[in-house]
Short mmCIF file of C-alpha atoms and ligand atoms in Angstrom, two decimals:
data_model
loop_
_atom_site.label_atom_id
_atom_site.label_comp_id
_atom_site.label_asym_id
_atom_site.label_seq_id
_atom_site.Cartn_x
_atom_site.Cartn_y
_atom_site.Cartn_z
CA MET A 1 -16.99 6.40 -23.35
CA THR A 2 -15.75 3.26 -21.52
CA GLU A 3 -18.38 0.49 -21.22
CA PRO A 4 -19.60 -0.08 -17.64
CA LYS A 5 -18.03 -3.17 -16.03
CA VAL A 6 -20.45 -3.25 -13.11
CA THR A 7 -24.13 -2.45 -12.65
CA VAL A 8 -25.07 -1.10 -9.23
CA TYR A 9 -28.73 -1.65 -8.29
CA GLY A 10 -29.69 0.56 -5.37
CA ALA A 11 -31.66 3.56 -4.18
CA TYR A 12 -30.74 7.14 -3.40
CA TRP A 13 -31.47 6.83 0.32
CA CYS A 14 -29.11 3.87 0.75
CA PRO A 15 -25.70 4.76 2.33
CA ASP A 16 -24.12 1.42 1.37
CA CYS A 17 -25.06 2.11 -2.26
CA ARG A 18 -23.25 5.44 -2.01
CA ARG A 19 -20.23 3.77 -0.43
CA SER A 20 -20.03 1.17 -3.23
CA LYS A 21 -20.42 3.86 -5.90
CA LYS A 22 -17.72 5.95 -4.23
CA PHE A 23 -15.37 2.97 -4.13
CA LEU A 24 -15.93 2.18 -7.83
CA GLY A 25 -15.47 5.86 -8.72
CA GLU A 26 -12.21 6.06 -6.76
CA GLN A 27 -10.89 2.95 -8.49
CA PHE A 28 -11.91 4.39 -11.91
CA ILE A 29 -14.15 1.34 -12.52
CA PRO A 30 -16.89 2.36 -14.98
CA TYR A 31 -20.30 1.40 -13.60
CA ARG A 32 -23.99 1.78 -14.42
CA TRP A 33 -26.32 3.03 -11.68
CA VAL A 34 -29.90 1.73 -11.56
CA ASP A 35 -32.29 3.19 -9.01
CA ILE A 36 -34.74 0.38 -8.23
CA GLU A 37 -37.26 2.86 -6.86
CA GLN A 38 -37.53 4.41 -10.30
CA ASP A 39 -37.42 1.14 -12.25
CA LYS A 40 -39.89 -1.64 -11.38
CA GLU A 41 -38.19 -4.19 -13.66
CA ALA A 42 -34.88 -3.55 -11.93
CA GLU A 43 -36.55 -3.99 -8.53
CA ALA A 44 -38.03 -7.34 -9.68
CA TYR A 45 -34.57 -8.35 -10.91
CA VAL A 46 -33.01 -7.63 -7.49
CA LEU A 47 -35.74 -9.66 -5.77
CA GLN A 48 -35.27 -12.55 -8.19
CA ARG A 49 -31.44 -12.70 -7.80
CA ASN A 50 -31.67 -12.25 -4.07
CA ASP A 51 -34.14 -14.99 -3.02
CA GLY A 52 -37.00 -12.52 -2.79
CA LYS A 53 -35.06 -10.15 -0.51
CA ARG A 54 -34.88 -6.46 -1.31
CA ILE A 55 -31.29 -6.00 -0.10
CA ILE A 56 -29.25 -3.33 -1.82
CA PRO A 57 -26.83 -2.53 -3.24
CA LEU A 58 -26.68 -5.51 -5.55
CA LEU A 59 -23.64 -5.31 -7.81
CA LEU A 60 -23.82 -7.28 -11.04
CA PHE A 61 -20.54 -8.04 -12.85
CA GLU A 62 -19.72 -8.69 -16.51
CA ASP A 63 -19.55 -12.47 -15.93
CA ASP A 64 -23.14 -12.40 -14.53
CA SER A 65 -21.92 -13.02 -10.96
CA PHE A 66 -23.14 -10.63 -8.28
CA LEU A 67 -22.44 -9.38 -4.75
CA VAL A 68 -25.01 -8.11 -2.28
CA GLU A 69 -24.04 -5.34 0.14
CA PRO A 70 -20.30 -6.08 -0.24
CA THR A 71 -17.70 -4.50 2.03
CA ASN A 72 -14.98 -2.48 0.25
CA ALA A 73 -12.54 -5.33 0.96
CA GLU A 74 -14.90 -7.88 -0.70
CA LEU A 75 -15.34 -5.56 -3.64
CA ALA A 76 -11.57 -5.06 -3.99
CA LYS A 77 -11.10 -8.86 -4.00
CA LYS A 78 -13.85 -9.39 -6.59
CA LEU A 79 -12.32 -6.73 -8.83
CA GLY A 80 -8.94 -8.45 -8.60
CA LEU A 81 -7.19 -5.57 -6.83
CA LYS A 82 -4.01 -6.54 -5.03
CA THR A 83 -4.26 -5.38 -1.42
CA GLU A 84 -1.51 -7.38 0.29
CA ALA A 85 2.22 -7.19 -0.35
CA LYS A 86 4.39 -10.26 -0.97
CA LYS A 87 7.00 -9.22 1.59
CA THR A 88 7.25 -7.06 4.68
CA TYR A 89 10.54 -5.34 3.81
CA TYR A 90 11.45 -3.17 0.76
CA ASP A 91 14.28 -0.81 -0.23
CA LEU A 92 11.74 1.86 -1.07
CA ILE A 93 8.05 2.25 -0.27
CA ILE A 94 6.18 4.84 -2.32
CA ILE A 95 2.94 6.20 -0.89
CA GLY A 96 0.62 7.42 -3.66
CA GLY A 97 0.27 6.12 -7.22
CA GLY A 98 -0.21 9.35 -9.19
CA PRO A 99 2.19 10.54 -11.92
CA ALA A 100 4.95 11.40 -9.39
CA GLY A 101 4.78 8.07 -7.52
CA LEU A 102 4.52 5.90 -10.62
CA THR A 103 7.43 7.69 -12.31
CA ALA A 104 9.65 7.35 -9.24
CA ALA A 105 8.70 3.66 -9.06
CA ILE A 106 9.74 3.13 -12.70
CA TYR A 107 13.09 4.83 -12.15
CA ALA A 108 13.93 3.09 -8.87
CA SER A 109 12.75 -0.36 -9.90
CA ARG A 110 14.52 -0.18 -13.25
CA GLU A 111 17.78 0.40 -11.36
CA GLY A 112 17.24 -2.72 -9.30
CA ALA A 113 15.66 -1.35 -6.10
CA ASP A 114 12.95 -3.43 -4.47
CA VAL A 115 9.90 -1.14 -4.64
CA LEU A 116 6.42 -1.32 -3.14
CA LEU A 117 3.89 1.31 -4.22
CA ILE A 118 0.76 1.78 -2.08
CA GLU A 119 -2.29 3.53 -3.56
CA ARG A 120 -5.60 4.05 -1.78
CA SER A 121 -7.69 4.82 -4.86
CA GLY A 122 -7.21 4.56 -8.61
CA LEU A 123 -3.73 4.48 -10.12
CA GLY A 124 -2.95 7.69 -11.94
CA GLY A 125 -4.10 10.01 -9.17
CA GLN A 126 -5.62 13.29 -10.27
CA ALA A 127 -4.25 12.74 -13.77
CA GLY A 128 -6.43 9.62 -14.04
CA ILE A 129 -9.59 11.68 -13.64
CA THR A 130 -8.53 14.48 -15.96
CA VAL A 131 -10.61 14.65 -19.13
CA GLY A 132 -7.69 15.33 -21.41
CA LEU A 133 -4.04 16.21 -21.01
CA ASP A 134 -3.22 18.72 -23.68
CA ASN A 135 0.05 19.96 -22.29
CA PHE A 136 2.01 16.79 -21.60
CA PRO A 137 4.94 16.75 -24.03
CA GLY A 138 5.03 13.95 -26.59
CA PHE A 139 1.30 13.72 -27.32
CA PRO A 140 0.67 16.28 -30.08
CA GLU A 141 -3.07 15.53 -30.15
CA GLY A 142 -3.31 15.34 -26.33
CA ILE A 143 -4.10 12.18 -24.40
CA SER A 144 -6.94 11.26 -22.06
CA GLY A 145 -5.93 11.23 -18.38
CA GLN A 146 -7.17 7.66 -18.11
CA GLU A 147 -5.07 6.40 -21.03
CA PHE A 148 -2.02 8.26 -19.74
CA SER A 149 -2.43 6.64 -16.30
CA GLU A 150 -2.90 3.17 -17.77
CA ARG A 151 0.26 3.55 -19.85
CA VAL A 152 2.41 4.70 -16.92
CA THR A 153 1.01 1.90 -14.73
CA GLN A 154 1.81 -0.71 -17.42
CA GLN A 155 5.33 0.65 -17.59
CA ALA A 156 5.74 0.40 -13.81
CA ARG A 157 4.48 -3.19 -13.88
CA ARG A 158 6.96 -4.02 -16.68
CA PHE A 159 9.75 -3.08 -14.28
CA ASN A 160 8.25 -5.32 -11.57
CA VAL A 161 7.03 -2.60 -9.24
CA GLU A 162 4.77 -4.25 -6.68
CA ILE A 163 1.55 -2.26 -6.48
CA LEU A 164 -1.17 -2.34 -3.81
CA GLN A 165 -4.57 -0.73 -4.44
CA ALA A 166 -7.45 0.23 -2.16
CA VAL A 167 -4.93 0.46 0.71
CA ASP A 168 -4.57 3.67 2.69
CA VAL A 169 -1.37 4.57 4.57
CA GLU A 170 -2.35 5.80 8.03
CA LYS A 171 0.85 6.14 10.07
CA LEU A 172 4.63 6.30 9.77
CA GLU A 173 7.09 5.39 12.48
CA MET A 174 10.78 4.68 12.82
CA GLU A 175 12.08 1.51 14.37
CA GLU A 176 15.70 0.42 14.63
CA GLY A 177 16.72 2.61 11.71
CA TYR A 178 13.89 1.41 9.42
CA HIS A 179 10.73 3.23 8.45
CA GLU A 180 7.50 1.47 9.38
CA ILE A 181 4.47 2.10 7.19
CA TYR A 182 1.09 1.25 8.75
CA THR A 183 -1.90 0.66 6.45
CA SER A 184 -5.67 0.84 6.84
CA ASP A 185 -6.01 -2.96 6.68
CA GLY A 186 -4.02 -3.40 9.89
CA LYS A 187 -0.75 -4.42 8.21
CA HIS A 188 2.63 -2.76 8.31
CA TYR A 189 5.67 -2.81 6.07
CA HIS A 190 9.32 -1.74 6.56
CA SER A 191 11.69 0.09 4.25
CA LYS A 192 15.00 1.90 4.12
CA ALA A 193 13.51 4.86 2.27
CA VAL A 194 10.00 6.25 1.82
CA LEU A 195 8.70 8.53 -0.92
CA ILE A 196 5.52 10.50 -0.29
CA THR A 197 3.65 11.31 -3.48
CA THR A 198 0.15 11.56 -2.06
CA GLY A 199 -0.85 14.65 -4.04
CA ALA A 200 -3.86 16.68 -3.07
CA SER A 201 -7.65 16.29 -2.69
CA TYR A 202 -10.64 18.44 -3.51
CA ARG A 203 -11.50 21.16 -1.08
CA ARG A 204 -15.10 20.97 0.15
CA LEU A 205 -17.56 23.87 0.34
CA GLU A 206 -18.25 23.13 4.03
CA VAL A 207 -21.87 24.27 3.75
CA PRO A 208 -24.95 22.56 5.21
CA GLY A 209 -26.12 19.63 3.10
CA GLU A 210 -22.88 19.04 1.21
CA GLU A 211 -21.96 15.82 3.02
CA ASP A 212 -25.52 14.41 2.60
CA PHE A 213 -25.58 14.66 -1.17
CA ILE A 214 -22.06 13.62 -2.17
CA GLY A 215 -22.57 11.16 -5.00
CA ALA A 216 -26.28 12.04 -5.11
CA GLY A 217 -26.09 15.35 -6.93
CA VAL A 218 -22.90 16.81 -5.41
CA HIS A 219 -19.73 15.79 -7.25
CA PHE A 220 -16.03 16.64 -7.48
CA CYS A 221 -15.09 14.92 -10.75
CA ALA A 222 -16.74 15.77 -14.05
CA THR A 223 -15.06 12.93 -15.94
CA CYS A 224 -16.30 10.37 -13.45
CA ASP A 225 -19.83 11.64 -12.85
CA GLY A 226 -20.65 14.07 -15.69
CA PRO A 227 -22.08 11.32 -17.96
CA PHE A 228 -24.83 10.63 -15.38
CA TYR A 229 -26.31 13.99 -16.33
CA LYS A 230 -26.58 13.49 -20.07
CA GLY A 231 -29.56 15.50 -21.31
CA ALA A 232 -29.86 17.53 -18.07
CA LYS A 233 -31.24 21.06 -18.40
CA GLU A 234 -28.86 22.73 -15.98
CA ILE A 235 -25.75 21.91 -13.98
CA VAL A 236 -24.05 24.16 -11.44
CA VAL A 237 -20.27 24.39 -11.20
CA VAL A 238 -18.72 26.10 -8.18
CA GLY A 239 -15.34 27.81 -8.65
CA GLY A 240 -13.62 30.27 -10.94
CA GLY A 241 -10.15 28.80 -11.54
CA ASN A 242 -8.77 26.54 -14.25
CA SER A 243 -10.34 23.31 -13.01
CA ALA A 244 -13.80 24.87 -12.59
CA VAL A 245 -13.78 26.49 -16.02
CA GLU A 246 -12.33 23.48 -17.87
CA GLU A 247 -14.61 21.00 -16.15
CA GLY A 248 -17.55 23.38 -16.66
CA LEU A 249 -16.81 23.47 -20.38
CA HIS A 250 -16.65 19.67 -20.40
CA LEU A 251 -20.02 19.44 -18.62
CA THR A 252 -21.71 21.38 -21.44
CA THR A 253 -21.33 18.17 -23.47
CA PHE A 254 -23.93 16.62 -21.14
CA ALA A 255 -26.14 19.48 -19.98
CA GLU A 256 -27.93 22.17 -21.98
CA LYS A 257 -26.54 24.86 -19.68
CA VAL A 258 -23.85 25.21 -17.03
CA ILE A 259 -24.02 27.93 -14.38
CA LEU A 260 -20.61 28.85 -13.01
CA LEU A 261 -20.75 30.28 -9.46
CA VAL A 262 -17.69 32.44 -8.83
CA ARG A 263 -16.95 33.85 -5.37
CA GLY A 264 -14.91 36.80 -6.64
CA ASP A 265 -15.52 39.30 -9.41
CA ARG A 266 -13.47 37.54 -12.12
CA LEU A 267 -12.34 34.18 -13.43
CA THR A 268 -8.77 33.13 -12.73
CA ALA A 269 -8.50 30.45 -15.43
CA SER A 270 -6.14 30.39 -18.44
CA ARG A 271 -6.83 32.85 -21.26
CA ILE A 272 -7.82 29.98 -23.65
CA ALA A 273 -10.37 28.60 -21.19
CA MET A 274 -11.84 32.06 -20.44
CA ASP A 275 -12.13 32.82 -24.17
CA LYS A 276 -14.15 29.64 -24.61
CA VAL A 277 -16.53 30.71 -21.82
CA ASN A 278 -16.97 34.11 -23.47
CA GLU A 279 -17.65 32.75 -26.96
CA PRO A 280 -21.14 33.73 -28.18
CA THR A 281 -22.05 30.04 -28.60
CA SER A 282 -20.87 29.15 -25.08
CA ARG A 283 -23.51 27.48 -22.92
CA ILE A 284 -21.92 28.70 -19.69
CA GLU A 285 -23.52 31.47 -17.63
CA VAL A 286 -21.22 33.04 -15.02
CA LYS A 287 -22.56 34.47 -11.75
CA TYR A 288 -19.86 36.55 -10.05
CA ASN A 289 -19.64 37.51 -6.36
CA THR A 290 -21.71 34.47 -5.59
CA ALA A 291 -21.31 32.07 -2.67
CA VAL A 292 -23.16 28.84 -2.00
CA GLU A 293 -24.96 28.97 1.35
CA ALA A 294 -26.61 25.57 1.50
CA LEU A 295 -27.42 22.47 -0.49
CA GLU A 296 -30.85 20.98 0.01
CA GLY A 297 -32.54 17.89 -1.29
CA GLN A 298 -35.49 15.60 -1.49
CA ASP A 299 -35.49 11.79 -1.33
CA SER A 300 -31.76 11.99 -0.49
CA LYS A 301 -31.01 13.68 -3.80
CA LEU A 302 -29.82 17.24 -4.35
CA LYS A 303 -32.66 19.51 -5.47
CA THR A 304 -31.70 23.06 -4.47
CA VAL A 305 -28.55 25.17 -4.37
CA ARG A 306 -29.03 28.28 -2.20
CA ILE A 307 -26.77 31.15 -3.23
CA ARG A 308 -26.07 34.68 -2.05
CA ASN A 309 -24.64 37.64 -3.93
CA SER A 310 -21.99 39.20 -1.69
CA GLN A 311 -22.50 42.68 -3.24
CA THR A 312 -26.30 42.94 -3.11
CA GLN A 313 -26.91 40.34 -0.35
CA GLU A 314 -29.72 38.98 -2.52
CA THR A 315 -30.38 35.28 -2.19
CA GLU A 316 -31.55 32.92 -4.90
CA GLU A 317 -32.49 29.26 -5.28
CA LEU A 318 -31.20 27.22 -8.18
CA HIS A 319 -32.56 23.79 -9.08
CA PRO A 320 -29.83 22.12 -11.13
CA ALA A 321 -29.56 18.41 -11.90
CA ALA A 322 -26.21 18.44 -10.07
CA ALA A 323 -23.56 20.67 -8.51
CA PHE A 324 -19.88 20.09 -9.30
CA VAL A 325 -17.39 21.69 -6.90
CA PHE A 326 -13.89 22.75 -7.99
CA ILE A 327 -12.55 25.20 -5.39
CA GLY A 328 -8.99 24.13 -4.86
CA GLN A 329 -7.11 21.41 -3.14
CA LEU A 330 -5.69 20.26 0.17
CA PRO A 331 -2.50 18.17 0.48
CA ASN A 332 -3.04 14.53 1.54
CA ILE A 333 -0.82 14.49 4.61
CA ASP A 334 -2.92 13.32 7.57
CA PHE A 335 -0.40 10.57 8.38
CA LEU A 336 2.47 13.10 8.40
CA LYS A 337 1.08 15.67 10.82
CA GLY A 338 3.49 16.14 13.71
CA TYR A 339 6.00 13.81 12.03
CA ALA A 340 7.60 15.79 9.21
CA GLU A 341 7.88 19.54 8.69
CA LEU A 342 4.94 21.02 6.73
CA ASP A 343 4.26 24.56 5.51
CA GLN A 344 1.32 26.62 6.81
CA TYR A 345 -1.05 24.97 4.28
CA GLY A 346 0.14 21.44 5.04
CA PHE A 347 2.41 20.96 2.00
CA VAL A 348 5.57 18.98 2.77
CA MET A 349 8.85 20.87 3.16
CA THR A 350 11.89 19.37 1.46
CA GLY A 351 15.58 19.96 0.65
CA HIS A 352 16.84 23.54 0.76
CA ASP A 353 13.51 24.81 2.14
CA ILE A 354 14.20 22.89 5.36
CA ALA A 355 17.87 23.80 5.58
CA HIS A 356 17.24 27.47 4.84
CA GLY A 357 18.57 29.62 7.70
CA LYS A 358 19.17 26.65 10.01
CA GLU A 359 22.40 25.17 11.30
CA MET A 360 22.26 21.53 10.29
CA GLU A 361 24.74 18.71 10.65
CA MET A 362 23.93 17.52 7.17
CA GLU A 363 21.71 19.35 4.69
CA PRO A 364 18.81 17.23 3.44
CA LEU A 365 19.15 15.82 -0.08
CA PRO A 366 16.92 17.37 -2.76
CA PHE A 367 13.32 16.18 -2.12
CA GLU A 368 14.27 14.82 1.32
CA THR A 369 11.92 15.88 4.14
CA SER A 370 12.86 16.84 7.70
CA VAL A 371 12.90 13.09 8.51
CA PRO A 372 16.05 11.51 7.03
CA GLY A 373 15.19 8.85 4.46
CA ILE A 374 11.66 10.17 3.84
CA PHE A 375 11.28 12.05 0.57
CA ALA A 376 8.36 13.91 -1.02
CA ALA A 377 7.56 14.80 -4.63
CA GLY A 378 4.72 16.10 -6.79
CA ASP A 379 1.67 18.11 -5.75
CA VAL A 380 2.03 17.28 -2.04
CA ARG A 381 5.42 19.04 -1.89
CA HIS A 382 5.79 22.68 -0.87
CA GLY A 383 6.81 24.68 -3.94
CA SER A 384 5.65 22.15 -6.56
CA THR A 385 3.92 23.47 -9.65
CA LYS A 386 0.82 21.20 -9.65
CA GLN A 387 1.12 19.86 -13.18
CA VAL A 388 1.49 16.34 -14.57
CA ALA A 389 4.75 17.12 -16.36
CA SER A 390 6.31 18.61 -13.23
CA ALA A 391 5.00 15.75 -11.01
CA VAL A 392 6.62 13.27 -13.41
CA GLY A 393 9.86 15.31 -13.35
CA GLU A 394 9.86 15.48 -9.54
CA GLY A 395 9.23 11.72 -9.30
CA ALA A 396 12.26 11.07 -11.51
CA ALA A 397 14.47 13.56 -9.65
CA ALA A 398 13.39 12.29 -6.21
CA SER A 399 14.25 8.71 -7.20
CA ILE A 400 17.79 9.87 -7.99
CA SER A 401 18.10 11.49 -4.55
CA ILE A 402 16.77 8.27 -3.02
CA ARG A 403 19.40 6.28 -4.93
CA GLU A 404 22.04 8.52 -3.34
CA PHE A 405 20.49 8.05 0.11
CA LEU A 406 20.42 4.25 -0.30
CA ARG A 407 24.04 4.28 -1.50
CA ARG A 408 25.15 6.32 1.54
CA SER A 409 23.28 4.11 3.99
CA GLN A 410 24.76 0.85 2.72
C1 FAD B 1 -9.64 18.17 -12.81
C2 FAD B 1 -8.17 18.29 -12.99
C3 FAD B 1 -7.63 18.62 -14.22
C4 FAD B 1 -6.23 18.73 -14.39
N1 FAD B 1 -5.73 19.01 -15.63
C5 FAD B 1 -4.38 19.04 -15.82
C6 FAD B 1 -3.83 19.27 -17.12
O1 FAD B 1 -4.55 19.45 -18.09
N2 FAD B 1 -2.47 19.27 -17.24
C7 FAD B 1 -1.62 19.08 -16.18
O2 FAD B 1 -0.40 19.07 -16.36
N3 FAD B 1 -2.13 18.87 -14.93
C8 FAD B 1 -3.47 18.84 -14.74
N4 FAD B 1 -3.99 18.63 -13.48
C9 FAD B 1 -3.04 18.52 -12.34
C10 FAD B 1 -2.37 17.13 -12.29
O3 FAD B 1 -3.33 16.11 -12.45
C11 FAD B 1 -1.61 17.00 -10.99
O4 FAD B 1 -0.67 18.04 -10.89
C12 FAD B 1 -0.85 15.66 -10.91
O5 FAD B 1 -1.73 14.56 -11.04
C13 FAD B 1 -0.11 15.55 -9.58
O6 FAD B 1 0.50 14.31 -9.50
P1 FAD B 1 0.95 13.68 -8.11
O7 FAD B 1 1.47 12.32 -8.43
O8 FAD B 1 1.81 14.62 -7.39
O9 FAD B 1 -0.37 13.58 -7.21
P2 FAD B 1 -1.81 12.98 -7.48
O10 FAD B 1 -2.11 12.91 -8.92
O11 FAD B 1 -2.73 13.76 -6.60
O12 FAD B 1 -1.70 11.48 -6.92
C14 FAD B 1 -1.59 11.21 -5.55
C15 FAD B 1 -2.08 9.81 -5.25
O13 FAD B 1 -1.82 9.49 -3.89
C16 FAD B 1 -2.92 8.76 -3.37
N5 FAD B 1 -2.94 8.88 -1.90
C17 FAD B 1 -3.21 10.00 -1.18
N6 FAD B 1 -3.12 9.75 0.14
C18 FAD B 1 -2.79 8.44 0.25
C19 FAD B 1 -2.58 7.58 1.36
N7 FAD B 1 -2.67 8.02 2.64
N8 FAD B 1 -2.30 6.27 1.13
C20 FAD B 1 -2.19 5.79 -0.14
N9 FAD B 1 -2.39 6.58 -1.24
C21 FAD B 1 -2.69 7.87 -1.04
C22 FAD B 1 -4.13 9.40 -4.02
O14 FAD B 1 -5.23 8.52 -4.03
C23 FAD B 1 -3.60 9.69 -5.44
O15 FAD B 1 -3.86 8.63 -6.34
C24 FAD B 1 -5.37 18.50 -13.29
C25 FAD B 1 -5.92 18.16 -12.04
C26 FAD B 1 -7.29 18.05 -11.89
C27 FAD B 1 -7.87 17.67 -10.54
#
């Protein structure tokens, strides 16, 4: 496992501690969490570094420097993340630094386009938090999602792609024939073409208590947060698809037992994953027809998962060390609502799907959205296959459509 680069001293009740932990998790920065309410020596250490004040979180870095209650912007600066672009105008701005965005950036930049890539979290997207990629061609033994992401990012940097991190795109507009991209830090950039590769995010359970315990017993990423539960007796995983089953299997490396809560009456994962769950030595127990009704806690930490069997209506209380939720995804398109055509689930329509059945002056290019010059690729796109290999392929193909668009608009 990667050595922690930061130690976060805090307490479970502290919202700023949660915010800092969330930020580090999103940026894939390995950190160690120390609860000063459980560790008197750690509490004394915080008081000593902090002129006798008990202000948390205190974040201690590898070089022995520290920050107290930092804002996300201060933390981004300390971690050396680039948050401001060199210029205001680019040929192509790519929103989202997952496999699709990074691949498109490599292709476009290598051909001489001036490319800015904007990423709000960690580079690599969902692939970066995947335990292992077993099905990406060219790696016969598989490759960890983190290593894969680091390699693709290095490649993009080799071709001089300018990359911003910890910057969220909030709005798109058109002005005098150029696209305007507005970011969460109050800046805006212009470009001839835009590629949206913002992927998808975890769907929440939307039950009472969920919001209160995120990061404090409720998690959405086993790779990021599973190691905190090393030696735990029991962990709950919610979901019955591929992600839930694979991540559940991974969590058995930390906990003695994993309870999988499945809403329906069967698993919908791959045959290989289901076979592993059904092996006699498996440490996964599956509860079918089971829905989570509420998450409850004590001292701001998850303690109880209330469940109900939809067949018998019986309720039960579980007391796991943590609950990991893997129940599907939602496309990251807030900034596109009302701007470009989306399908009923919010995935972005492109190419033929837009032209289908409509009289149009000019049919959109492959991967082009209903807004000329704005393209979409990867998991966020309607009809995509939600895999790393296909996201990479779509990124490459979209960059070729963008090349054609830039050529035509010269
Ligand atoms: C747990 C898990 C396991 C998986 N296992 C496999 C596997 O074994 N094999 C496989 O092929 N696939 C696997 N997948 C699927 C695969 O990771 C995705 O299909 C792939 O990462 C999609 O790539 P993408 O570039 O389209 O989007 P993403 O990887 O989702 O990247 C999108 C990026 O855009 C960023 N972003 C979103 N909104 C904004 C915004 N407004 N401003 C700036 N940035 C923004 C996000 O932070 C993210 O980094 C797995 C996924 C998960 C979650």
